[in-house]
Coordinates of C-alpha atoms and ligand atoms in Angstrom, one line a residue:
X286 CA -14.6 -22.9 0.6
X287 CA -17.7 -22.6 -1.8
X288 CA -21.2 -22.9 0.0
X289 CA -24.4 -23.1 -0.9
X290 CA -26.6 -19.6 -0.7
X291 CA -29.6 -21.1 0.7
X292 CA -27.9 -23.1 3.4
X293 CA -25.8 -19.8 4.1
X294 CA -28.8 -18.0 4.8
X295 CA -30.8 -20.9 6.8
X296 CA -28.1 -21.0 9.5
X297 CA -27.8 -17.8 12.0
X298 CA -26.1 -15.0 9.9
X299 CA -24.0 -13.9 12.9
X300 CA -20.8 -15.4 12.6
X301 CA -19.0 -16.2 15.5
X302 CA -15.9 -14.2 16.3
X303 CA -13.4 -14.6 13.9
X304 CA -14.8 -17.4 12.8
X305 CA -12.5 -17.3 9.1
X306 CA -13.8 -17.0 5.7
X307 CA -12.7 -18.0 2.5
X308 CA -9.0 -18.4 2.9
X309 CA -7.5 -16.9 -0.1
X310 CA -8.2 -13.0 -0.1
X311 CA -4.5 -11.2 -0.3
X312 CA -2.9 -13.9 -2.9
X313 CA -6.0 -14.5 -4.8
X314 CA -5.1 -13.6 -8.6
X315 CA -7.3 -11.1 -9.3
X316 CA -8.2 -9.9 -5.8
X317 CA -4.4 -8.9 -5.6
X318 CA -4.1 -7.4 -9.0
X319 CA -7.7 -5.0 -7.5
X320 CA -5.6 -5.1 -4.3
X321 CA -2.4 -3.7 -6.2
X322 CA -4.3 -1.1 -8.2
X323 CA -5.8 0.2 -4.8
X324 CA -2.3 0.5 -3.2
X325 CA -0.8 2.6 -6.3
X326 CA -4.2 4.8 -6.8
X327 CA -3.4 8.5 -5.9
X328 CA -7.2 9.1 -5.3
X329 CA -8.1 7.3 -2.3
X330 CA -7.1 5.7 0.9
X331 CA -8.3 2.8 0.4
X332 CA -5.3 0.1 0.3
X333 CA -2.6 2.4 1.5
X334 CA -2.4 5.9 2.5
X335 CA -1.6 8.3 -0.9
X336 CA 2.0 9.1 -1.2
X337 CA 2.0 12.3 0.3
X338 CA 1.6 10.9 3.7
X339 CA 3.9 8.2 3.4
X340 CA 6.3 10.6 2.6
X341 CA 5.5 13.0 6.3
X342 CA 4.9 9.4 7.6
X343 CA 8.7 8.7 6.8
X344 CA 10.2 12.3 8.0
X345 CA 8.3 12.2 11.3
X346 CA 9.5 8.4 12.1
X347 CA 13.2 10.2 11.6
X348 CA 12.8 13.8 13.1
X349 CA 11.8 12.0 16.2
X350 CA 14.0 9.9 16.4
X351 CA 12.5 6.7 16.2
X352 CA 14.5 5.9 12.5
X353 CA 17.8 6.3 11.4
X354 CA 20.1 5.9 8.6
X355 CA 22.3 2.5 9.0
X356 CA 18.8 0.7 10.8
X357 CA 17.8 -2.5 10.2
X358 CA 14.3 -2.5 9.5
X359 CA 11.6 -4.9 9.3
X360 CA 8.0 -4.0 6.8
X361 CA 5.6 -6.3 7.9
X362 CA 2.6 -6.6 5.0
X363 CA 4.8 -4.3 3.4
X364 CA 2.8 -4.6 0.4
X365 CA 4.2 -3.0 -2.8
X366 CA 7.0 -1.6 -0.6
X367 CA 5.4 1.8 -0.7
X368 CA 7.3 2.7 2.8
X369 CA 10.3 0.1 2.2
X370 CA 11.9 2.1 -0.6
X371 CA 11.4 5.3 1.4
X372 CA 13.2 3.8 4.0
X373 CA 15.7 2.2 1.6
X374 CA 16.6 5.8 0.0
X375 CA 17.1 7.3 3.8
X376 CA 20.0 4.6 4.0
X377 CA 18.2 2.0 6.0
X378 CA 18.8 -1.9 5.8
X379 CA 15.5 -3.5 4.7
X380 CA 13.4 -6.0 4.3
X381 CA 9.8 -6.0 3.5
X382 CA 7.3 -9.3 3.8
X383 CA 4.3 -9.7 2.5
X384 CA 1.7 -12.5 1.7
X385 CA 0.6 -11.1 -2.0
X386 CA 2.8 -12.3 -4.7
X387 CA 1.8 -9.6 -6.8
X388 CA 2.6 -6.7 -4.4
X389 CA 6.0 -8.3 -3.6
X390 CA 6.9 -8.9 -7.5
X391 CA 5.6 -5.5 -8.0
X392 CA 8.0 -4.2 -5.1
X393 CA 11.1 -6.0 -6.4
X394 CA 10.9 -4.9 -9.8
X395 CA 11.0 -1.2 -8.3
X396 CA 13.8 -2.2 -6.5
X397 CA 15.5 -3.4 -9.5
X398 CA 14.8 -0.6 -11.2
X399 CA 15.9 1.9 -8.7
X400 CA 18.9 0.4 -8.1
X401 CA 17.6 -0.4 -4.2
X402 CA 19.2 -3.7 -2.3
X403 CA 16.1 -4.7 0.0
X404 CA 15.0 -8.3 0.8
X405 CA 11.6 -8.9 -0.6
X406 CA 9.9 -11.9 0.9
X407 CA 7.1 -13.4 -0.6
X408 CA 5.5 -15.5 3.1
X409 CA 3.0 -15.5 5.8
X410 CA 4.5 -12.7 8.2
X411 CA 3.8 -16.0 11.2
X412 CA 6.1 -18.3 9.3
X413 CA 9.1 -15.2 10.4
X414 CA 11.8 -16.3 12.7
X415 CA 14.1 -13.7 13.5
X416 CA 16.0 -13.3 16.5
X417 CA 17.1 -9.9 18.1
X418 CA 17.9 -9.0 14.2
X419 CA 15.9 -5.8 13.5
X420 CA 16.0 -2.3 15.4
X421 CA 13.0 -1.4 13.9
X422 CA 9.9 -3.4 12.5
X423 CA 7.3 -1.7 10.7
X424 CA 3.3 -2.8 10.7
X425 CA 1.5 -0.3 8.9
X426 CA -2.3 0.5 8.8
X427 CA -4.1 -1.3 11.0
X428 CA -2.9 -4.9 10.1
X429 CA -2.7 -6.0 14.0
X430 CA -6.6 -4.9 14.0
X431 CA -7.2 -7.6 12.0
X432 CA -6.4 -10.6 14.5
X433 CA -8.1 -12.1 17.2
X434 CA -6.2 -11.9 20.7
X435 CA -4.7 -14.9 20.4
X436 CA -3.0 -14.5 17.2
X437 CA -2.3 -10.3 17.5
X438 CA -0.3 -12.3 20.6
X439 CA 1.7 -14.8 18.6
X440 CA 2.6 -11.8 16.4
X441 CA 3.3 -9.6 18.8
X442 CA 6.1 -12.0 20.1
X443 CA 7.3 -12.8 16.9
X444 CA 8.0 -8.7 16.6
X445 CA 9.6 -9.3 20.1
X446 CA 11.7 -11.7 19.4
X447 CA 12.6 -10.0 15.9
X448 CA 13.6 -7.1 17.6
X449 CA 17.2 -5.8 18.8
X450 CA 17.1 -5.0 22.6
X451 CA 15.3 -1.6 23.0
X452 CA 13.7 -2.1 19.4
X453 CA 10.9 0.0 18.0
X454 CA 7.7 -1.6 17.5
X455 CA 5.6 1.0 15.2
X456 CA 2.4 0.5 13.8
X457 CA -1.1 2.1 13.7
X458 CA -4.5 0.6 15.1
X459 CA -8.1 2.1 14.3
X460 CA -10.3 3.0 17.0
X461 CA -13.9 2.4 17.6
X462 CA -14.8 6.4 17.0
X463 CA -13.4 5.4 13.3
X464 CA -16.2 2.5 13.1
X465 CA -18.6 4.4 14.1
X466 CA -17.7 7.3 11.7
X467 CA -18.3 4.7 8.7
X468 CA -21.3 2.6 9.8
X469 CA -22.6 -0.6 9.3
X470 CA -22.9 -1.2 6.0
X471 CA -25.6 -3.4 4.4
X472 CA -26.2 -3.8 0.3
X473 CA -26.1 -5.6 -2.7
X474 CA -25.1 -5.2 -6.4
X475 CA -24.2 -6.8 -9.3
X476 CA -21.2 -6.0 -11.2
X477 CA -20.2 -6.5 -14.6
X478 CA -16.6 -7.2 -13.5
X479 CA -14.3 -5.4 -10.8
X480 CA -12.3 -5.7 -7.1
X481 CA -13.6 -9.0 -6.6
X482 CA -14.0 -10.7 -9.8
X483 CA -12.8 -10.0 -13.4
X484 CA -16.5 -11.2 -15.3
X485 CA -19.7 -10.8 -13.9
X486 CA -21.0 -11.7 -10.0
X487 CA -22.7 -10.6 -7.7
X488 CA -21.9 -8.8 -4.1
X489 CA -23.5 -9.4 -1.0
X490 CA -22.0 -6.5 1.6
X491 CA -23.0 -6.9 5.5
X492 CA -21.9 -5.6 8.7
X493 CA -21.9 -6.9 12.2
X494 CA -21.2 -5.3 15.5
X495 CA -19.5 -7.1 18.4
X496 CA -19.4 -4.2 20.7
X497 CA -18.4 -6.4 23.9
X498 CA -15.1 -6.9 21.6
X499 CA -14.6 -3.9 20.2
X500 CA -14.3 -5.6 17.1
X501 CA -16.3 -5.7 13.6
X502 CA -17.0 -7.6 10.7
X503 CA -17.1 -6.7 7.4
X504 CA -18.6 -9.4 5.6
X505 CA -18.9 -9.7 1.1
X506 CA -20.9 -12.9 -0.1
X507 CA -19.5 -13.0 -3.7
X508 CA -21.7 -15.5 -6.0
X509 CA -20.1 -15.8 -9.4
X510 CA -21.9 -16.6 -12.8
X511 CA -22.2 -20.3 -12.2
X512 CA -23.3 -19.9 -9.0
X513 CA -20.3 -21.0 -6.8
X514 CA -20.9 -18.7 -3.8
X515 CA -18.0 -17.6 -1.5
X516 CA -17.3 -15.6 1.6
X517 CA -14.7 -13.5 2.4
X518 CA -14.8 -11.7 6.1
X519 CA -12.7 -8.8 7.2
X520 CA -12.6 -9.2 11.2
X521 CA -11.3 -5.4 12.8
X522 CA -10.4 -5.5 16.5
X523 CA -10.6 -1.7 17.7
X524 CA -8.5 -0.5 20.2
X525 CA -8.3 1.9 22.3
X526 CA -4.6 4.3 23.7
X527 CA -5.4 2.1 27.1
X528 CA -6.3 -1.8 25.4
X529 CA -3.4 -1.3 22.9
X530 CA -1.5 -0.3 25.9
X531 CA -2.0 -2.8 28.1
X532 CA -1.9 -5.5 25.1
X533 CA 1.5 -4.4 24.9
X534 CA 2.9 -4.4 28.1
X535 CA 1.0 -8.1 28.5
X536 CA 3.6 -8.6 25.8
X537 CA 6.7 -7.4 26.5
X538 CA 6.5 -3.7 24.8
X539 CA 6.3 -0.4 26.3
X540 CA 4.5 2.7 24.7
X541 CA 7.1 5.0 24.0
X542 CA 5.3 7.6 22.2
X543 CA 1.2 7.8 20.7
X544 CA 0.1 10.1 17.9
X545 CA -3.3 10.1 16.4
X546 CA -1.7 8.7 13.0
X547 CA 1.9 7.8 11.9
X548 CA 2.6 11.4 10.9
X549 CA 2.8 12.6 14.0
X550 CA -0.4 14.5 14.4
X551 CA -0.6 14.9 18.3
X552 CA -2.5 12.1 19.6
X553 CA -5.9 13.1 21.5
X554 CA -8.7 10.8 22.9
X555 CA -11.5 10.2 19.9
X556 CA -9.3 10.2 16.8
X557 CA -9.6 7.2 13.9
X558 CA -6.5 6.2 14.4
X559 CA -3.9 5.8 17.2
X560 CA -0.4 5.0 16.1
X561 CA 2.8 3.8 18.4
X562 CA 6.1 3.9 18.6
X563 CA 6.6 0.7 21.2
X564 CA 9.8 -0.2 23.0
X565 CA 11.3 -4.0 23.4
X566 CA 11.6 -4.2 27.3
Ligands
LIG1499 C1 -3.8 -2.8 4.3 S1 -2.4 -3.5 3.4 C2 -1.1 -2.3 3.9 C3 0.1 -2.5 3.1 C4 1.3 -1.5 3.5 N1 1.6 -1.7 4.9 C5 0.9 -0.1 3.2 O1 0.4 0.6 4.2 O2 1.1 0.4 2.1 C6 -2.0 -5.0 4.3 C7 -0.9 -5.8 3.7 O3 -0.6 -6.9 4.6 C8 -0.4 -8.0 3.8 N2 -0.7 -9.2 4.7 C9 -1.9 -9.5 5.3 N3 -1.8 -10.6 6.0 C10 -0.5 -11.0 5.9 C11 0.2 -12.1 6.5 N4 -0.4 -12.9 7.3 N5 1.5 -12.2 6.2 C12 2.1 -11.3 5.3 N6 1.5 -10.2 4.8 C13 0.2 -10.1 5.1 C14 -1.4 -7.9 2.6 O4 -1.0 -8.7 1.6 C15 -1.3 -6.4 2.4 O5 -0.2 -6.1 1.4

């Protein structure tokens, strides 16, 4: 969807909610391979949590009770199968979806190498079509955050009707005390080359509140060499432990257990994160 910067600027800069940007952000070639390096990089947070968490992440979901060996398990945007493989190893049935074809080559090759049998699939997680199949599904860090009602709904009964009866919905949502925490941000730069673009562009970076929603935009205006401008928006719907409970039992879940992350740190009111362990009713 290229656009012109000056019309992009003579128009009101609020974007309606949701409204989409550019389409292609997770399979883009070299926005996945930035994507991919973020995922595997020991030093930050920012694509997936660092190892050592996955890892407590893993033995908490099975000291409590909520995994087991001999499971069937469902990753949803399990990227490079960082939690598949850990599930994999602890003798559960897997399979891991995911939209990048990079992460999901990446996440079959360490499969292959490890000797592991899970089922990679390379598709939109809303093309799935599973019936009572899974006693588990996974959605890890914040993905459901990420919708607007009306699609977080159509997923939600897509994980419904994935799930065994009495399945285990468990994912994570951020909250607005973590939006708050990190601010609006507002900036430009130019880069030589990096997560957006491998040559030179430049980055337009801006933030907008919809507080009456709970939800946020994170918005980057990338205009390359030649001037082709595009924009990419990251839309965040915050919850709270009462929306994300009531969006559940609208949907056919009930909160079984809440922790302020997937770890199991006890949960308590004005954390970043709440994470859920949600039963099919
Ligand atoms: C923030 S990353 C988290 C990856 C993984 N769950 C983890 O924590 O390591 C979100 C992942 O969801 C995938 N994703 C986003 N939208 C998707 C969709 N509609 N269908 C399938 N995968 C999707 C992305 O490609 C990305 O790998």
């Amino acid at each position: 969807m290229p656009h012109n910067l000056f019309s992009l600027f003579s128009q009101p800069l609020k974007p309606p909610l949701f409204e989409p940007g550019e389409p292609r952000f997770w399979d883009d070639p070299h926005i996945s391979k930035s994507m991919l390096e973020a995922h595997l990089n020991q030093t930050h947070d920012g694509a997936s949590r660092r190892n050592a968490e996955i890892e407590k992440t893993i033995r908490h979901l099975i000291t409590s009770g909520f995994l087991k060996t001999g499971d069937q398990v469902l990753d949803l945007g399990c990227g490079p199968g960082l939690y598949s493989s850990k599930l994999c190893f602890e003798g559960m049935k897997v399979t891991g979806i995911d939209l990048s074809r990079r992460s999901i080559d990446y996440a079959r090759a360490q499969a292959e190498r490890d000797g592991q049998n899970i089922d990679y699939i390379y598709t939109d997680f809303f093309n799935i079509d599973y019936k009572e199949t899974f006693d588990a599904v996974l959605q890890v860090y914040g993905e459901i955050c990420t919708f607007s009602d009306e699609k977080r709904d159509l997923l939600l009964n897509l994980v419904h009707r994935a799930l065994k009866d009495n399945g285990i919905f468990i994912f994570d949502v951020s909250t607005r005390e973590l939006r708050m925490r990190e601010g609006l941000k507002n900036r430009w730069y130019f880069s030589e080359g990096g997560f957006w673009r491998p040559g030179k562009h430049l980055v337009l970076e801006e933030g907008f509140d919809y507080p009456e929603n709970d939800t946020w935009l994170n918005q980057y205006i990338i205009v390359d060499e030649d001037g082709t401008v595009k924009v990419y928006r990251l839309w965040l719907h915050d919850y709270s432990f009462e929306t994300i409970s009531q969006t559940l039992e609208n949907n056919g879940f009930r909160v079984e257990k809440a922790w302020n992350n997937l770890s199991g740190e006890l949960y308590q009111k004005g954390g970043d994160w709440i994470a859920i362990a949600a039963k099919k009713v």
